[in-house]
PDB file of C-alpha atoms in Angstrom:
ATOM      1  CA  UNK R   1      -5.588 -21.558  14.786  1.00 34.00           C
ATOM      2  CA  UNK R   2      -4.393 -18.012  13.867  1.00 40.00           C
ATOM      3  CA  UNK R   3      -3.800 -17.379  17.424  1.00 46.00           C
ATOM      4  CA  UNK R   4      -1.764 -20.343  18.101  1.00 44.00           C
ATOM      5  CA  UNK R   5       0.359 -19.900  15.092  1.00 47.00           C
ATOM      6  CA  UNK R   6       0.787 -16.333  16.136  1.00 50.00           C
ATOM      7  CA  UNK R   7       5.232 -16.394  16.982  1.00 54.00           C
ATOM      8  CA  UNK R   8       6.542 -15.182  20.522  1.00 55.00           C
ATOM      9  CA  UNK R   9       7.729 -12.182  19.522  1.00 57.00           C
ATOM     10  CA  UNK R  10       4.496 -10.584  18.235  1.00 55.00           C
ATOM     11  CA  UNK R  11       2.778 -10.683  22.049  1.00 55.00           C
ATOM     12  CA  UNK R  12       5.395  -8.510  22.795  1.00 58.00           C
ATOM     13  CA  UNK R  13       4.049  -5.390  24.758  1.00 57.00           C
ATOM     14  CA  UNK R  14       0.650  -7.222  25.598  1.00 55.00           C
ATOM     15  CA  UNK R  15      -1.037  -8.001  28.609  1.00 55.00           C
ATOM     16  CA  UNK R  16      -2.113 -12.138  28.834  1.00 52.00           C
ATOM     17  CA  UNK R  17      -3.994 -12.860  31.477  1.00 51.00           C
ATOM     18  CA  UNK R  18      -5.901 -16.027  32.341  1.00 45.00           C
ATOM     19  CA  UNK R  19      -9.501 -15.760  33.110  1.00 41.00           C
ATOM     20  CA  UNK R  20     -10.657 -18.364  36.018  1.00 38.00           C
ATOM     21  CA  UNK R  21     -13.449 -20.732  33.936  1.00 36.00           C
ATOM     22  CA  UNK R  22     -16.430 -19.565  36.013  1.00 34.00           C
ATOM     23  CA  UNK R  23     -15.812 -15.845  34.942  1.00 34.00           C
ATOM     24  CA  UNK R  24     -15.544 -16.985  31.101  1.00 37.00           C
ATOM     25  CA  UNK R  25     -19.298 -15.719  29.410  1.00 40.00           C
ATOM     26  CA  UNK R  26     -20.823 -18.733  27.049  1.00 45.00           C
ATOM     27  CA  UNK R  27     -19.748 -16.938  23.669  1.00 44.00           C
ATOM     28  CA  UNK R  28     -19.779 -20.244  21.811  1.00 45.00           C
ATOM     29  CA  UNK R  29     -23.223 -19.100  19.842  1.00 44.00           C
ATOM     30  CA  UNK R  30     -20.948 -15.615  18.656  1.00 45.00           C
ATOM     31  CA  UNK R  31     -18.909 -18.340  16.963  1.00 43.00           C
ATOM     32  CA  UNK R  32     -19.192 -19.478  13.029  1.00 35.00           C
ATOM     33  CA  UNK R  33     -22.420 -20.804  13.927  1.00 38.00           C
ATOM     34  CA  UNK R  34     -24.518 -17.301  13.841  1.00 35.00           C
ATOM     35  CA  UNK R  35     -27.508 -18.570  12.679  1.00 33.00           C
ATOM     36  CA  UNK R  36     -28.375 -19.894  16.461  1.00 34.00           C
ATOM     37  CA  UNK R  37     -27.770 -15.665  17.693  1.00 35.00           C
ATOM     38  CA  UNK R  38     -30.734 -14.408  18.368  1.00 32.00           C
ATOM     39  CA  UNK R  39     -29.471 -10.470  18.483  1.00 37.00           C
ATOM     40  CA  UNK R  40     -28.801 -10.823  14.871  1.00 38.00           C
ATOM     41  CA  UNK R  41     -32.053 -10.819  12.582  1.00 37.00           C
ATOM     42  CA  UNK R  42     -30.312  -9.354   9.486  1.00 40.00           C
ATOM     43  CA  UNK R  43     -29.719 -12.546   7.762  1.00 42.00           C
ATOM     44  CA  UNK R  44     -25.682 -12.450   8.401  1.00 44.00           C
ATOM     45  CA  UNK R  45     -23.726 -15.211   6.961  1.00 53.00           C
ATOM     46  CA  UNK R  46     -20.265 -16.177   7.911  1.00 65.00           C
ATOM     47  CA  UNK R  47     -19.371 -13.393   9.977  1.00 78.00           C
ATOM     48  CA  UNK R  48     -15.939 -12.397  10.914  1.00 85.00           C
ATOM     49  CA  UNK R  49     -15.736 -12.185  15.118  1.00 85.00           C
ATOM     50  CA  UNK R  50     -13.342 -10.936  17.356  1.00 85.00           C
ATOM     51  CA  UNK R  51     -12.537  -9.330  20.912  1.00 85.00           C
ATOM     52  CA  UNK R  52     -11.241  -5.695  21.380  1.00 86.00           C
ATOM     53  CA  UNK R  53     -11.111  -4.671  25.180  1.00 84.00           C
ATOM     54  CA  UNK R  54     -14.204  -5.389  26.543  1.00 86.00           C
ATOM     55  CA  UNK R  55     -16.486  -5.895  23.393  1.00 89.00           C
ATOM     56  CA  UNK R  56     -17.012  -8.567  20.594  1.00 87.00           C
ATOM     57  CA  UNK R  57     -17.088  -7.476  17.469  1.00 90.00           C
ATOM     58  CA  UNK R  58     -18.900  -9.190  14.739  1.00 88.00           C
ATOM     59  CA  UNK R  59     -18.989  -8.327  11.160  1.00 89.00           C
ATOM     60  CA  UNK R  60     -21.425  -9.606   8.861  1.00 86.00           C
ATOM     61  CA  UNK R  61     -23.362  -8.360   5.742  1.00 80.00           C
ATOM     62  CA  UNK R  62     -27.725  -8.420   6.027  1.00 79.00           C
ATOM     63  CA  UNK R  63     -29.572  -7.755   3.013  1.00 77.00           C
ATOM     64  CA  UNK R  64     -33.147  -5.911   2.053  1.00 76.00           C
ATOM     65  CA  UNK R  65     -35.492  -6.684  -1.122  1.00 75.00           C
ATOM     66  CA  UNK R  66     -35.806  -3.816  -3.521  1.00 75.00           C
ATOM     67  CA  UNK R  67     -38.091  -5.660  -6.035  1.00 76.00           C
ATOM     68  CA  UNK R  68     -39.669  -8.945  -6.762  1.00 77.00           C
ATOM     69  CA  UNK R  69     -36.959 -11.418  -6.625  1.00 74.00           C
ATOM     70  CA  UNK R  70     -34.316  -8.285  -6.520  1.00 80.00           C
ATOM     71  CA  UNK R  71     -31.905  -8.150  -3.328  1.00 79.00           C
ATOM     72  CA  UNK R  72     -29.447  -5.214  -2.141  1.00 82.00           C
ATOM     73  CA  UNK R  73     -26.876  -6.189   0.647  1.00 84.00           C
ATOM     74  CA  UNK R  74     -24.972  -4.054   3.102  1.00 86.00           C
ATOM     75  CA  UNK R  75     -22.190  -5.430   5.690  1.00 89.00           C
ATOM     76  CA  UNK R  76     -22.882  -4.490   9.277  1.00 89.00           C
ATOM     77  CA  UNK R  77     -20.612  -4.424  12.517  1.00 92.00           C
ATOM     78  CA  UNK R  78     -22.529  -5.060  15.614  1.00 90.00           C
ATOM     79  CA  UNK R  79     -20.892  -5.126  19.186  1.00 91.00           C
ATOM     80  CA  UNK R  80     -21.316  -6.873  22.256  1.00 88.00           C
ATOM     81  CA  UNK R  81     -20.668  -6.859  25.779  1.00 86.00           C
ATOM     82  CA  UNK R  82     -17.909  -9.574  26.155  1.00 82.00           C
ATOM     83  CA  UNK R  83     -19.338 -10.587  29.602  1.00 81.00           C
ATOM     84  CA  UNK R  84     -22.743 -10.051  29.671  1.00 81.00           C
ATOM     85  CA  UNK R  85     -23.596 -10.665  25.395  1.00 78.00           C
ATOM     86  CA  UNK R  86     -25.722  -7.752  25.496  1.00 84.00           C
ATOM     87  CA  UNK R  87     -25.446  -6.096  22.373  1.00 86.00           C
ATOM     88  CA  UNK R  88     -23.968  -2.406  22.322  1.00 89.00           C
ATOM     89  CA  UNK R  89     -24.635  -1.225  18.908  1.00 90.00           C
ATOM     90  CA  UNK R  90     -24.784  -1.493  15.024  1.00 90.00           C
ATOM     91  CA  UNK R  91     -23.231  -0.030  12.546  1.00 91.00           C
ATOM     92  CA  UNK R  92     -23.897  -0.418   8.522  1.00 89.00           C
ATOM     93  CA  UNK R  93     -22.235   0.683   5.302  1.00 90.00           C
ATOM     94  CA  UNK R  94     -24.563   1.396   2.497  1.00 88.00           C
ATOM     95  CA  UNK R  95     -26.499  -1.220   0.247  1.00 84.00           C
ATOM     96  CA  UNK R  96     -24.727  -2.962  -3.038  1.00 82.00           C
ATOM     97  CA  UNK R  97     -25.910  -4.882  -5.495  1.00 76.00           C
ATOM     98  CA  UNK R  98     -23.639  -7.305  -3.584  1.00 76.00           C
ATOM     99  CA  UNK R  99     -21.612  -8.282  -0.844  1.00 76.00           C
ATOM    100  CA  UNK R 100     -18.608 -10.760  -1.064  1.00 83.00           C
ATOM    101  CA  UNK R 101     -17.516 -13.484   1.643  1.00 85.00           C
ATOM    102  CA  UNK R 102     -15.834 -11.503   4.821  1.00 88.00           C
ATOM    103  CA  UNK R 103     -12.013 -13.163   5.516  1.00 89.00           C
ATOM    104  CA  UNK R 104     -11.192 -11.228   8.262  1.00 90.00           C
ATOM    105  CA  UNK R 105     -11.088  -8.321  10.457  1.00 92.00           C
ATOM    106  CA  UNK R 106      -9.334  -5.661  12.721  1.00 93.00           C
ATOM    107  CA  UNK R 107      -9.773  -2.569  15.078  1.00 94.00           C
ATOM    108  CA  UNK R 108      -7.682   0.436  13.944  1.00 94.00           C
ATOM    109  CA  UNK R 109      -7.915   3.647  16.351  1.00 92.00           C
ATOM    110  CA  UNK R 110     -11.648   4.171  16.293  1.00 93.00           C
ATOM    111  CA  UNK R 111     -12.373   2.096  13.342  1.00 95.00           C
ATOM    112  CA  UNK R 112     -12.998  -1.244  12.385  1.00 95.00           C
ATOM    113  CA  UNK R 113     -11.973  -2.565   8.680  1.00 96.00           C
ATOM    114  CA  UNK R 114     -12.744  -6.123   7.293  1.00 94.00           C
ATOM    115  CA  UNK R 115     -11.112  -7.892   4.316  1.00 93.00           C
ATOM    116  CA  UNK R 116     -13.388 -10.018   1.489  1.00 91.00           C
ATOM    117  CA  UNK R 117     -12.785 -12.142  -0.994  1.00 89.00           C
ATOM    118  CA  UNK R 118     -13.845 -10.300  -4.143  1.00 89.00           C
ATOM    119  CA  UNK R 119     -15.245  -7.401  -1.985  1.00 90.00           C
ATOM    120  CA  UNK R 120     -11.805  -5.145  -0.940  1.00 93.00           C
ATOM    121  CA  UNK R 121     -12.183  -3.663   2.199  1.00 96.00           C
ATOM    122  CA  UNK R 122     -15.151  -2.189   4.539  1.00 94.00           C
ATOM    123  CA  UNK R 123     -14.581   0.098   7.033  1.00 95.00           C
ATOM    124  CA  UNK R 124     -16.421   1.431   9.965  1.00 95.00           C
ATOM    125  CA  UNK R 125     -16.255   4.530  12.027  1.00 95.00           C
ATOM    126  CA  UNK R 126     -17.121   3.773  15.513  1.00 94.00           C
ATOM    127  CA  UNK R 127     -17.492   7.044  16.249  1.00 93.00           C
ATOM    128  CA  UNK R 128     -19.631   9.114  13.793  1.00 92.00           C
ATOM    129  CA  UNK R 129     -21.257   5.115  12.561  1.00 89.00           C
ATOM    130  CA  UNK R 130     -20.369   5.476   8.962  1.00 91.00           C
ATOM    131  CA  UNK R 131     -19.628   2.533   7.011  1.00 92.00           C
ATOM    132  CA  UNK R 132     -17.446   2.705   3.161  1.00 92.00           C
ATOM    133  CA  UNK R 133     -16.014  -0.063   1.156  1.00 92.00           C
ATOM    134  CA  UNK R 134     -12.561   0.360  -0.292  1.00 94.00           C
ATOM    135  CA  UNK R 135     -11.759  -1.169  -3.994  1.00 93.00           C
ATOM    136  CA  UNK R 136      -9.001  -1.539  -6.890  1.00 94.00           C
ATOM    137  CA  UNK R 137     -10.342   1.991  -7.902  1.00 93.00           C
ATOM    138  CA  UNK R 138      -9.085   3.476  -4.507  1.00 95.00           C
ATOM    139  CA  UNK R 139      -5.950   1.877  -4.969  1.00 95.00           C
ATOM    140  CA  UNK R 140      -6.323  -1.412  -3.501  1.00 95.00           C
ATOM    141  CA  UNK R 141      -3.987  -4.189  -4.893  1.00 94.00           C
ATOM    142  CA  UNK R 142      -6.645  -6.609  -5.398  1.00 93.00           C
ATOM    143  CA  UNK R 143     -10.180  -7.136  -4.169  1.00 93.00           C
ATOM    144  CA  UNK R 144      -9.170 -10.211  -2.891  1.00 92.00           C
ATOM    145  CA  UNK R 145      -8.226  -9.743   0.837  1.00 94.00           C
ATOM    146  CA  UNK R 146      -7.511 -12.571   3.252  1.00 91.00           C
ATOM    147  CA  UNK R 147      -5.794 -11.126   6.245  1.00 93.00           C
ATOM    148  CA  UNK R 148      -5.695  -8.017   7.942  1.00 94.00           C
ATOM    149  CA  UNK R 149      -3.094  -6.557  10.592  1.00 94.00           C
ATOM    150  CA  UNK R 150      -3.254  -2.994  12.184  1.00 94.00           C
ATOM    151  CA  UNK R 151       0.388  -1.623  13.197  1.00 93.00           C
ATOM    152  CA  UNK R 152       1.759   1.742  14.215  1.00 93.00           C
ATOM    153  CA  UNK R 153      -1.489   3.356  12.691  1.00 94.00           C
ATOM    154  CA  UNK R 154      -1.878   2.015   9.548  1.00 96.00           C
ATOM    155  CA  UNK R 155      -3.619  -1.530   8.620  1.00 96.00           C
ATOM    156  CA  UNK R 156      -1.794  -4.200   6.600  1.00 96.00           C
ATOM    157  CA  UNK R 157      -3.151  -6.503   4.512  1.00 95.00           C
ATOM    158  CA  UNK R 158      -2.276  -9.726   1.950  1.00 94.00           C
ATOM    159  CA  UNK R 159      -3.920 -10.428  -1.091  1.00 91.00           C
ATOM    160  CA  UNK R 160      -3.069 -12.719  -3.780  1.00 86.00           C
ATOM    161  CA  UNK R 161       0.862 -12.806  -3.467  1.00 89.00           C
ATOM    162  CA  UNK R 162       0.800  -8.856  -2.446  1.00 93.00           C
ATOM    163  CA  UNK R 163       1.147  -7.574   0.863  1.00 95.00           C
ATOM    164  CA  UNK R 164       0.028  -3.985   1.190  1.00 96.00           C
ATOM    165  CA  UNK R 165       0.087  -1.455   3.519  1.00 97.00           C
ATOM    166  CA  UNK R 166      -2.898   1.663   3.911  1.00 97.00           C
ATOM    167  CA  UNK R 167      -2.469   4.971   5.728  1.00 97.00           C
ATOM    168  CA  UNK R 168      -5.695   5.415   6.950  1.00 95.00           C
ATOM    169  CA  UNK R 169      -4.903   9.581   6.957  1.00 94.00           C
ATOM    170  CA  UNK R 170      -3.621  10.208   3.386  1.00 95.00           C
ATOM    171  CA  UNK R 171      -5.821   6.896   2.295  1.00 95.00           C
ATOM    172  CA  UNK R 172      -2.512   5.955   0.346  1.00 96.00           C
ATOM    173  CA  UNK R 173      -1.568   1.977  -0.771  1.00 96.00           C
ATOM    174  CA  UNK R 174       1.920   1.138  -0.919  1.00 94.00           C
ATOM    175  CA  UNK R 175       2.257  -2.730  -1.955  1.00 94.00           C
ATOM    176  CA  UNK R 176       5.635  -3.946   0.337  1.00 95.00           C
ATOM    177  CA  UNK R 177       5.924  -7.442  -1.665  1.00 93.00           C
ATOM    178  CA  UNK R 178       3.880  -8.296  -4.590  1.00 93.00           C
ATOM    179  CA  UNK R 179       5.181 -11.260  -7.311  1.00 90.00           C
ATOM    180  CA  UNK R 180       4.071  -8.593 -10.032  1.00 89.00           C
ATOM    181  CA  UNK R 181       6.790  -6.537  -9.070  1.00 88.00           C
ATOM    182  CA  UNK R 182       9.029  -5.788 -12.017  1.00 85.00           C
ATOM    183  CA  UNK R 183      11.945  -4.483  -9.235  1.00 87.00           C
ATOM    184  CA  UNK R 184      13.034  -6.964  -7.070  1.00 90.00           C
ATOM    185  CA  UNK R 185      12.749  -4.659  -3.534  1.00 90.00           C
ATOM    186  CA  UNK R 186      13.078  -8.069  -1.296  1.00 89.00           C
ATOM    187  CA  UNK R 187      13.511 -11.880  -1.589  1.00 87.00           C
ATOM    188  CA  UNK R 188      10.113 -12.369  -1.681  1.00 89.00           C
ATOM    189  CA  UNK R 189       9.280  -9.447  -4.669  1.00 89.00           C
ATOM    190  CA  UNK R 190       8.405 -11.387  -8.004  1.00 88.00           C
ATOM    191  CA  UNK R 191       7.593 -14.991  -6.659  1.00 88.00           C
ATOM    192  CA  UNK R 192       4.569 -16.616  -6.136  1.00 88.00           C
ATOM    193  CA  UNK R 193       2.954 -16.921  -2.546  1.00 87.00           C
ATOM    194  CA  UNK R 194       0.193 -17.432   0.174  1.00 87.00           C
ATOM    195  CA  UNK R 195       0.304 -16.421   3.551  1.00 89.00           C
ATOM    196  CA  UNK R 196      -1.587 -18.680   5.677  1.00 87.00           C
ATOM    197  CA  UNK R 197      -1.424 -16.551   9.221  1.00 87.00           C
ATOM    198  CA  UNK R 198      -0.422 -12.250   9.433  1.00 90.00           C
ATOM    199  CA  UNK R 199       0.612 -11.146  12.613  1.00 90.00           C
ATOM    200  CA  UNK R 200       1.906  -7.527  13.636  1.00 91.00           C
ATOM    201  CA  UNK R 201       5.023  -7.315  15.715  1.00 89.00           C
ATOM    202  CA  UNK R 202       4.659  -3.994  18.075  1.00 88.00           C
ATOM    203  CA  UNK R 203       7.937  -4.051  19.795  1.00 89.00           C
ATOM    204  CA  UNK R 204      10.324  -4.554  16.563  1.00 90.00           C
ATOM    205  CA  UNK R 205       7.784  -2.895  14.409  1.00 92.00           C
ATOM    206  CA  UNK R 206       7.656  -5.744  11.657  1.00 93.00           C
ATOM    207  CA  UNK R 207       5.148  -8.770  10.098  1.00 94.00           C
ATOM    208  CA  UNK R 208       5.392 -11.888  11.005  1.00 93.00           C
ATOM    209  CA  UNK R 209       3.941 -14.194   7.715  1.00 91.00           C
ATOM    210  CA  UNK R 210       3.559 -17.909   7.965  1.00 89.00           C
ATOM    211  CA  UNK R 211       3.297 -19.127   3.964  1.00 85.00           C
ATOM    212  CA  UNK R 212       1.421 -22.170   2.933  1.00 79.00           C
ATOM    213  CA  UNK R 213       4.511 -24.206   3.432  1.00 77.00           C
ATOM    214  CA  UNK R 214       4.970 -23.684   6.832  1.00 78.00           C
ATOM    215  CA  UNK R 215       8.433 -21.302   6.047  1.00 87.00           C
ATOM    216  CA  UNK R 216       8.324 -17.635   8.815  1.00 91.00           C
ATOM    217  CA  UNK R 217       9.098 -14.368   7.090  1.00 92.00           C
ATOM    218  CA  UNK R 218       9.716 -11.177   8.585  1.00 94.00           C
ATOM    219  CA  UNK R 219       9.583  -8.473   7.192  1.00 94.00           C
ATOM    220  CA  UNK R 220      11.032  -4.891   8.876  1.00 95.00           C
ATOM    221  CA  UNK R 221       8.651  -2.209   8.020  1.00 94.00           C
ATOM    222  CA  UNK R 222      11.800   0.733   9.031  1.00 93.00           C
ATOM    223  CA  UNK R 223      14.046  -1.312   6.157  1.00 93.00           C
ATOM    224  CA  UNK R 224      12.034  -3.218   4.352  1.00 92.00           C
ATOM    225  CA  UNK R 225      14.591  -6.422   4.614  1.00 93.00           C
ATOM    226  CA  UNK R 226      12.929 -10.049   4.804  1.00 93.00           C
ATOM    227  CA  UNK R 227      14.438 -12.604   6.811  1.00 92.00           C
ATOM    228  CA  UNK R 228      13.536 -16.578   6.962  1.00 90.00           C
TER     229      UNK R 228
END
């Protein structure tokens, strides 16, 4: 769905190719249905998959008993070989007392970060394996993350009628729309909304943001101007 609603102009400066159908790997168990994935005995539920290069990517959450009846959880990122399915490696943040429903997720340089409902953001280094989790206390808008775009080396995200952007480097938020905004920066500032599908345009260096009502937005990172 996300892919399909994804607009012309953000597959600019990409490579689509068609695979012939006998060279296409059976991924359908790395799907919603993870339950059926053998590689994965860490209890995951409703992972967030996706396809960088040559590896799937799945992020989940697997959790550990402390006590009697007393549970600590921890998200994990495990990768696969997109041909073969053979898994690559795992990475895992530390254990919470919780672990909130994963919404989505994207590669960023050498690390992978996943929105939650509830739950902010988790990050992964691929390199060195850490794992974090990012909150309101670090600055992020709302815990509440649907939808996640990386762009020009940072990683965007929307919340609950905010769209924010993160520099990754200074670990700074800066909120670009947000209806709690008492100056009106854009069209958009100060007015209730949902984006529905988040796409990063590389070649004009802007968002692409399909609302709940069907209505496009774009929004120029370099100007910050919103057009319909």
């Amino acid at each position: 769905e996300t892919v399909t609603n994804v607009p012309p102009a953000a597959l600019d400066g990409y490579e689509v190719r068609r695979l012939p159908v006998q060279l296409c790997p059976d991924v359908s168990h790395l799907g919603f249905d993870m339950w059926k994935l053998v590689e994965f005995p860490h209890n995951h539920a409703d992972p967030v998959v996706f396809v960088a290069g040559d590896t799937i990517y799945a992020v989940g959450y697997c959790k550990k008993e402390v006590d009697a009846g007393e549970w600590v959880r921890c998200y994990s990122l495990t990768a696969y070989d997109l041909m073969s399915g053979t898994k690559r490696r795992e990475w895992r943040t530390p254990y919470y007392d919780d672990a909130a429903p994963l919404r989505s997720a994207v590669i960023l340089g050498n690390e992978v970060y996943a929105g939650t409902w509830e739950g902010g953001v988790v990050g992964f280094n691929l390199t060195d394996g850490s794992g974090w989790r990012i909150g309101e206390k670090e600055g992020l808008p709302d815990s509440c993350v649907s939808l996640l775009v990386a762009l020009d080396g940072k990683l965007y995200g929307t919340c609950r009628s905010v769209v924010f952007e993160y520099d990754p480097r200074t670990k700074e938020f800066r909120n670009l729309i947000s209806s709690k905004a008492t100056v009106k920066r854009n069209r958009m500032d100060g007015t209730q909304f949902w984006i529905t599908t988040f796409a990063g345009d590389v070649t004009n260096h802007s968002l692409h943001m399909v609302g709940d009502r069907w209505e496009h937005w774009n929004y120029d990172l370099r100007s910050g101007d919103i057009t319909k």
